[in-house]
Amino acid sequence: MTSLIGSNVVRSDGEDKVRGAAVYAMDFAEARTLHAQLLRSPIAAGRIRSIDTTRAAALPGVRAIVTAADVPSNTSGWILKDQPIFAREEVRFIGEPIAAVAADTPEQAAAAVAAIELDLEPLQALTDFDAALADGARLIHPDWESYAMLVPAPRDGNVAWESTLDKGDVDAAFAAAHIVVEDEFVTPRQHQSPIEPHAVAAHFEQGRYVVYSCTQYPFLCRDRLAEWLGVSPSAVRVIATTIGGGFGGKIDALLEPYVCVLARKTGRPVRLVNSRREELQTAGPRENARIRIRSAVSAEGEILAQESENLMDNGAYSGEIVACSSVPALIFGGTYRVPTARHRTRVVYTNTPPTAAYRGVSGPYCMFALEQHMDHIANELGIDRRDFRMQNVHQAGESTTNGQVLSDAIYPEAFARVDEIAPWAQATADQQAGPLRGVGIAAVTWLTNPGPGGATVKVNEDGTVTIVSAGAEIGTGAMVTGVRQIVAEELGVSIESVILAPTDTDTGTYDGGAQGSRTLFSVGNAAKMACENVREQLLETAAGLLEAAPEDLELVDGHVGVKGSPQARVPLAAVAQTALYTGGPISATGKHVTPPVPFDAGCMTGALFTGFTTASYHVHQAEVEVDPDTGKVTILRYVVAQDVGVAINPQQIEGQIHGGVLQGVGYALYEDLRVEDGVVLDGSLEHYRLPTAFEAPPIDIALLENPTPNGPFGAKGAAEPSILPVASVIASAVSQAIGKPIRSLPITPFEVLRALNDETESLAAAAPSPTR
Amino acid sequence: MDHTFTLNEQRVEVDAPALTPLMTVLRDELGMLGTKNGCAEGRCGACTVLVDGSPVVSCLTPVALVDGREVRTVEGLTAPDAPLNPLQQAMLDHGAVQCGACTPGILMSLTALLERESAPDEMDVRNALSGNICRCTGYHKIVDAALAVAGAENGSRS
């Protein structure tokens, strides 16, 4: 039998998806289901004087209206517990839920929402960094000191969270520098915009909340609901439906508490689906940020020290972004050698919609800033930009700024593979020959999320195998291809005979969620461990049937057979049936946790995210052409070299790279979720511009095998990282093409024309020297 | 108000106000959930269906406009108990489906193309997809799948 590892197995949920038969959360409804709608705050900041639901409650079809008065006063949060279910005394952003209605039809629910009488007293809205951080600024959360935290961190008023890294004598290094280079960058919000908006349904049964959601992380959803509703986590059951895309936006709970409260109140199932406008205007996007970075550089082109001061917009309440406040320090010291550094990142409350995780959390703009800064340094020194990176990039065994040893870094190979596909010397020559052409290159170290996972593997009485896990399939194929491939390979059965049970917190052991490329890695490890135990049970049972010692047996082709005797074998069905009355039904549960990565803990404060667990290494290169008349950027060629550990399903990984690169192209060139005075201007996909098939550049991919002993069959997480370098390499290429620095995203045609016509700006007059 | 049209080769009659979006009729009245409600504003293309063979966004198509016409949805591409059609199979074989929420609309846009053009090239395929947003795949494998089907139908190797 050929190995299933490395095979392009077709996804088991695929047939339903191409038939239109897959039921997503947006499609899901039980019998007697009521429809919910939310009354959301029309102003960015204000005090609630009164909410009168009398008139609304009397409208036809209305079954319940709930407000803060109907729910516990608990605040909840993943890391920093600052969110009420409904605004209680104050509203803090436009779109904040104030009341929820359940009615027989969506139209009746909408009519009731419109009939609720709301009296708000406006407060001064602090809608950007400067307003929120000004001396004497109003406190967005007057009770900020009372909020519980997962771990302690420096906080102060409108600074929701602060993270620092302090390593070595930074001032001495700057004093000794040959040159000091300094830059400032500003980046916008980017919306995940999955095709399926947030959608949930719930009913109340046997004293428990049963929730159907397109959640990426069912156990986080369970725990957040328990915290909000003031019940034990086991009083909440979360079942993941088919999920219509997430990209980080569906990790944290969002709409779930409203349907729980309404289902409890009405005794009926209740569903709630975001409109596209609600999705864009209230479902947390990637945060906008401002980065100030300076480097001390030697005459030989070594980075002696680095310093940064960074702001991330938390919005009005805290999601994952407070935990991402250490990302700048990790990115700045994780790819290129920076022995000495001082970084501070503040996550700032503003009266804007809360921000949230989006694929590559905070990494894409940190990389954008770092890599434009690297170009700036190279140009100042008159060094070729690729040579400068190769000179400074971490070699295997070197340490990041915070002391993590990158034992398996493979940057020389990654740079070389990109160069084989699209030679840098050729690209830089094209740049000088043609119209406005440019090339950019960048590298990044990234992680596989270390969250815990589990899987139960059962051998059924017909010889098929069932996997029970709470790992969510968000579309990457991690569960429906990868984990099934691992189990089929381990137990010597066909891929078709491996069945995946639905994702359910009642049946699966704890799982850390579909985030940070962890599902195949973690659930795959757990399933492999379970298979090792199952295998022992199978061999033990079959030993009696075959009159052979277990150690002489093997699992091949759906049978247990005697090694070297092809005729002496028994099908798994017979083994499973026999086991029922000998050793008992065959099943085992495996578990996985990633060991912590050693680092210099003394140099960081406020950091939940302290290193690159199961690190992977990436080099991207882009070539662009800019139209000098219209400012339009065309990506001529894009190259990815990605360390995947081992590719379990190369086709699925390519799909992740294609998708991640195009989301990065959107971030680089088009996507800008504009917020002005607290108003999200882009409430429609007409203005919020997602890339179409026309904008997908040609992409060459080199999958680099670099097996990790910690991953199933050597695999590392592979889905997330491809978005990280995209904006940075495109910005570098555009910058070279037009001879002007790029300091903000997205690089729209208007921005290109503005930069082209700006006589005061130019890149340092360094002629790129060809590579040796 | 009564409206009569053909849905996947079966005659259907619905009672709905004339301006009710076809998508709403399909999903809420007829239980045809394969047609996805991605944005309800004609931008994402997930609700694309064929009316007399041409792709339309059903969220912006009033049901009165399909009176007496032939409507096809993803459920009509092949019978529930029949094998997948070549395009559906190619989408899976090429890894062109991830979350799958855009897939029904993409299948309908590509079906219209393949019925209209005997030998579409890559630009024809990308043009056909211009009204469909896919946030997961970056489109390349979808284009490959469509070209493979087009090539196979031409008797050439894909």
PDB file of N, CA, C and O in Angstrom, chain A residues 711-745:
ATOM      1  N   GLY A 711       5.955  16.985  15.524  1.00  0.00           N
ATOM      2  CA  GLY A 711       4.726  16.995  14.723  1.00  0.00           C
ATOM      3  C   GLY A 711       4.386  15.615  14.203  1.00  0.00           C
ATOM      4  O   GLY A 711       5.263  14.755  14.087  1.00  0.00           O
ATOM      5  N   PRO A 712       3.124  15.390  13.849  1.00  0.00           N
ATOM      6  CA  PRO A 712       2.744  14.090  13.299  1.00  0.00           C
ATOM      7  C   PRO A 712       3.437  13.854  11.951  1.00  0.00           C
ATOM      8  O   PRO A 712       3.291  14.685  11.052  1.00  0.00           O
ATOM      9  N   PHE A 713       4.205  12.798  11.870  1.00  0.00           N
ATOM     10  CA  PHE A 713       5.017  12.499  10.686  1.00  0.00           C
ATOM     11  C   PHE A 713       5.958  13.655  10.337  1.00  0.00           C
ATOM     12  O   PHE A 713       6.363  13.807   9.196  1.00  0.00           O
ATOM     13  N   GLY A 714       6.252  14.521  11.305  1.00  0.00           N
ATOM     14  CA  GLY A 714       7.173  15.632  11.068  1.00  0.00           C
ATOM     15  C   GLY A 714       6.518  16.915  10.630  1.00  0.00           C
ATOM     16  O   GLY A 714       7.192  17.928  10.391  1.00  0.00           O
ATOM     17  N   ALA A 715       5.169  16.926  10.550  1.00  0.00           N
ATOM     18  CA  ALA A 715       4.453  18.102  10.019  1.00  0.00           C
ATOM     19  C   ALA A 715       4.490  19.271  10.997  1.00  0.00           C
ATOM     20  O   ALA A 715       4.421  19.099  12.204  1.00  0.00           O
ATOM     21  N   LYS A 716       4.569  20.473  10.423  1.00  0.00           N
ATOM     22  CA  LYS A 716       4.384  21.714  11.173  1.00  0.00           C
ATOM     23  C   LYS A 716       3.063  22.346  10.725  1.00  0.00           C
ATOM     24  O   LYS A 716       2.515  21.969   9.692  1.00  0.00           O
ATOM     25  N   GLY A 717       2.594  23.326  11.483  1.00  0.00           N
ATOM     26  CA  GLY A 717       1.426  24.093  11.052  1.00  0.00           C
ATOM     27  C   GLY A 717       1.732  24.786   9.737  1.00  0.00           C
ATOM     28  O   GLY A 717       2.840  25.295   9.546  1.00  0.00           O
ATOM     29  N   ALA A 718       0.741  24.821   8.821  1.00  0.00           N
ATOM     30  CA  ALA A 718       1.035  25.342   7.485  1.00  0.00           C
ATOM     31  C   ALA A 718       0.020  26.357   6.968  1.00  0.00           C
ATOM     32  O   ALA A 718       0.258  26.986   5.952  1.00  0.00           O
ATOM     33  N   ALA A 719      -1.119  26.542   7.636  1.00  0.00           N
ATOM     34  CA  ALA A 719      -2.198  27.308   7.003  1.00  0.00           C
ATOM     35  C   ALA A 719      -2.045  28.815   7.146  1.00  0.00           C
ATOM     36  O   ALA A 719      -2.394  29.567   6.265  1.00  0.00           O
ATOM     37  N   GLU A 720      -1.554  29.237   8.297  1.00  0.00           N
ATOM     38  CA  GLU A 720      -1.601  30.661   8.610  1.00  0.00           C
ATOM     39  C   GLU A 720      -0.524  31.511   7.928  1.00  0.00           C
ATOM     40  O   GLU A 720      -0.806  32.628   7.497  1.00  0.00           O
ATOM     41  N   PRO A 721       0.727  31.048   7.887  1.00  0.00           N
ATOM     42  CA  PRO A 721       1.846  31.975   7.655  1.00  0.00           C
ATOM     43  C   PRO A 721       1.874  32.680   6.310  1.00  0.00           C
ATOM     44  O   PRO A 721       2.473  33.752   6.216  1.00  0.00           O
ATOM     45  N   SER A 722       1.240  32.121   5.284  1.00  0.00           N
ATOM     46  CA  SER A 722       1.457  32.693   3.954  1.00  0.00           C
ATOM     47  C   SER A 722       0.949  34.125   3.833  1.00  0.00           C
ATOM     48  O   SER A 722       1.353  34.844   2.929  1.00  0.00           O
ATOM     49  N   ILE A 723       0.112  34.589   4.754  1.00  0.00           N
ATOM     50  CA  ILE A 723      -0.358  35.978   4.666  1.00  0.00           C
ATOM     51  C   ILE A 723       0.689  36.963   5.181  1.00  0.00           C
ATOM     52  O   ILE A 723       0.685  38.138   4.815  1.00  0.00           O
ATOM     53  N   LEU A 724       1.604  36.491   6.027  1.00  0.00           N
ATOM     54  CA  LEU A 724       2.455  37.445   6.762  1.00  0.00           C
ATOM     55  C   LEU A 724       3.342  38.329   5.887  1.00  0.00           C
ATOM     56  O   LEU A 724       3.371  39.537   6.078  1.00  0.00           O
ATOM     57  N   PRO A 725       4.120  37.734   4.956  1.00  0.00           N
ATOM     58  CA  PRO A 725       5.099  38.585   4.242  1.00  0.00           C
ATOM     59  C   PRO A 725       4.528  39.380   3.070  1.00  0.00           C
ATOM     60  O   PRO A 725       5.260  40.161   2.463  1.00  0.00           O
ATOM     61  N   VAL A 726       3.258  39.165   2.727  1.00  0.00           N
ATOM     62  CA  VAL A 726       2.780  39.636   1.419  1.00  0.00           C
ATOM     63  C   VAL A 726       2.817  41.161   1.302  1.00  0.00           C
ATOM     64  O   VAL A 726       3.368  41.714   0.349  1.00  0.00           O
ATOM     65  N   ALA A 727       2.224  41.845   2.272  1.00  0.00           N
ATOM     66  CA  ALA A 727       2.210  43.316   2.179  1.00  0.00           C
ATOM     67  C   ALA A 727       3.637  43.853   2.193  1.00  0.00           C
ATOM     68  O   ALA A 727       3.940  44.847   1.515  1.00  0.00           O
ATOM     69  N   SER A 728       4.520  43.206   2.952  1.00  0.00           N
ATOM     70  CA  SER A 728       5.888  43.734   3.029  1.00  0.00           C
ATOM     71  C   SER A 728       6.623  43.589   1.703  1.00  0.00           C
ATOM     72  O   SER A 728       7.306  44.511   1.271  1.00  0.00           O
ATOM     73  N   VAL A 729       6.499  42.443   1.024  1.00  0.00           N
ATOM     74  CA  VAL A 729       7.241  42.304  -0.240  1.00  0.00           C
ATOM     75  C   VAL A 729       6.611  43.134  -1.352  1.00  0.00           C
ATOM     76  O   VAL A 729       7.329  43.676  -2.206  1.00  0.00           O
ATOM     77  N   ILE A 730       5.290  43.255  -1.335  1.00  0.00           N
ATOM     78  CA  ILE A 730       4.657  44.089  -2.373  1.00  0.00           C
ATOM     79  C   ILE A 730       5.039  45.554  -2.151  1.00  0.00           C
ATOM     80  O   ILE A 730       5.392  46.274  -3.099  1.00  0.00           O
ATOM     81  N   ALA A 731       5.015  45.996  -0.886  1.00  0.00           N
ATOM     82  CA  ALA A 731       5.400  47.384  -0.600  1.00  0.00           C
ATOM     83  C   ALA A 731       6.857  47.629  -1.001  1.00  0.00           C
ATOM     84  O   ALA A 731       7.176  48.676  -1.593  1.00  0.00           O
ATOM     85  N   SER A 732       7.729  46.686  -0.717  1.00  0.00           N
ATOM     86  CA  SER A 732       9.137  46.845  -1.115  1.00  0.00           C
ATOM     87  C   SER A 732       9.264  46.966  -2.622  1.00  0.00           C
ATOM     88  O   SER A 732      10.025  47.799  -3.132  1.00  0.00           O
ATOM     89  N   ALA A 733       8.517  46.117  -3.317  1.00  0.00           N
ATOM     90  CA  ALA A 733       8.616  46.121  -4.776  1.00  0.00           C
ATOM     91  C   ALA A 733       8.067  47.434  -5.349  1.00  0.00           C
ATOM     92  O   ALA A 733       8.678  48.034  -6.240  1.00  0.00           O
ATOM     93  N   VAL A 734       6.923  47.883  -4.823  1.00  0.00           N
ATOM     94  CA  VAL A 734       6.337  49.142  -5.320  1.00  0.00           C
ATOM     95  C   VAL A 734       7.282  50.297  -5.001  1.00  0.00           C
ATOM     96  O   VAL A 734       7.520  51.185  -5.828  1.00  0.00           O
ATOM     97  N   SER A 735       7.819  50.274  -3.800  1.00  0.00           N
ATOM     98  CA  SER A 735       8.727  51.330  -3.372  1.00  0.00           C
ATOM     99  C   SER A 735       9.923  51.436  -4.318  1.00  0.00           C
ATOM    100  O   SER A 735      10.318  52.526  -4.744  1.00  0.00           O
ATOM    101  N   GLN A 736      10.483  50.288  -4.664  1.00  0.00           N
ATOM    102  CA  GLN A 736      11.610  50.290  -5.604  1.00  0.00           C
ATOM    103  C   GLN A 736      11.162  50.774  -6.974  1.00  0.00           C
ATOM    104  O   GLN A 736      11.877  51.518  -7.634  1.00  0.00           O
ATOM    105  N   ALA A 737       9.962  50.342  -7.371  1.00  0.00           N
ATOM    106  CA  ALA A 737       9.479  50.710  -8.711  1.00  0.00           C
ATOM    107  C   ALA A 737       9.318  52.215  -8.851  1.00  0.00           C
ATOM    108  O   ALA A 737       9.661  52.791  -9.885  1.00  0.00           O
ATOM    109  N   ILE A 738       8.811  52.858  -7.819  1.00  0.00           N
ATOM    110  CA  ILE A 738       8.516  54.294  -7.944  1.00  0.00           C
ATOM    111  C   ILE A 738       9.600  55.164  -7.294  1.00  0.00           C
ATOM    112  O   ILE A 738       9.544  56.383  -7.383  1.00  0.00           O
ATOM    113  N   GLY A 739      10.566  54.521  -6.621  1.00  0.00           N
ATOM    114  CA  GLY A 739      11.661  55.285  -6.032  1.00  0.00           C
ATOM    115  C   GLY A 739      11.246  56.127  -4.842  1.00  0.00           C
ATOM    116  O   GLY A 739      11.862  57.159  -4.547  1.00  0.00           O
ATOM    117  N   LYS A 740      10.190  55.699  -4.164  1.00  0.00           N
ATOM    118  CA  LYS A 740       9.698  56.442  -2.995  1.00  0.00           C
ATOM    119  C   LYS A 740       9.394  55.451  -1.883  1.00  0.00           C
ATOM    120  O   LYS A 740       9.002  54.314  -2.150  1.00  0.00           O
ATOM    121  N   PRO A 741       9.541  55.891  -0.647  1.00  0.00           N
ATOM    122  CA  PRO A 741       9.191  54.989   0.451  1.00  0.00           C
ATOM    123  C   PRO A 741       7.680  54.789   0.548  1.00  0.00           C
ATOM    124  O   PRO A 741       6.911  55.665   0.173  1.00  0.00           O
ATOM    125  N   ILE A 742       7.285  53.622   1.076  1.00  0.00           N
ATOM    126  CA  ILE A 742       5.876  53.333   1.369  1.00  0.00           C
ATOM    127  C   ILE A 742       5.776  53.203   2.879  1.00  0.00           C
ATOM    128  O   ILE A 742       6.463  52.381   3.482  1.00  0.00           O
ATOM    129  N   ARG A 743       4.917  54.003   3.493  1.00  0.00           N
ATOM    130  CA  ARG A 743       4.851  53.990   4.957  1.00  0.00           C
ATOM    131  C   ARG A 743       3.456  53.682   5.499  1.00  0.00           C
ATOM    132  O   ARG A 743       3.236  53.723   6.699  1.00  0.00           O
ATOM    133  N   SER A 744       2.532  53.417   4.578  1.00  0.00           N
ATOM    134  CA  SER A 744       1.197  53.063   5.048  1.00  0.00           C
ATOM    135  C   SER A 744       0.545  52.112   4.060  1.00  0.00           C
ATOM    136  O   SER A 744       0.979  51.986   2.903  1.00  0.00           O
ATOM    137  N   LEU A 745      -0.487  51.445   4.524  1.00  0.00           N
ATOM    138  CA  LEU A 745      -1.257  50.513   3.707  1.00  0.00           C
ATOM    139  C   LEU A 745      -2.719  50.980   3.730  1.00  0.00           C
ATOM    140  O   LEU A 745      -3.122  51.657   4.670  1.00  0.00           O
TER     141      LEU A 745
END
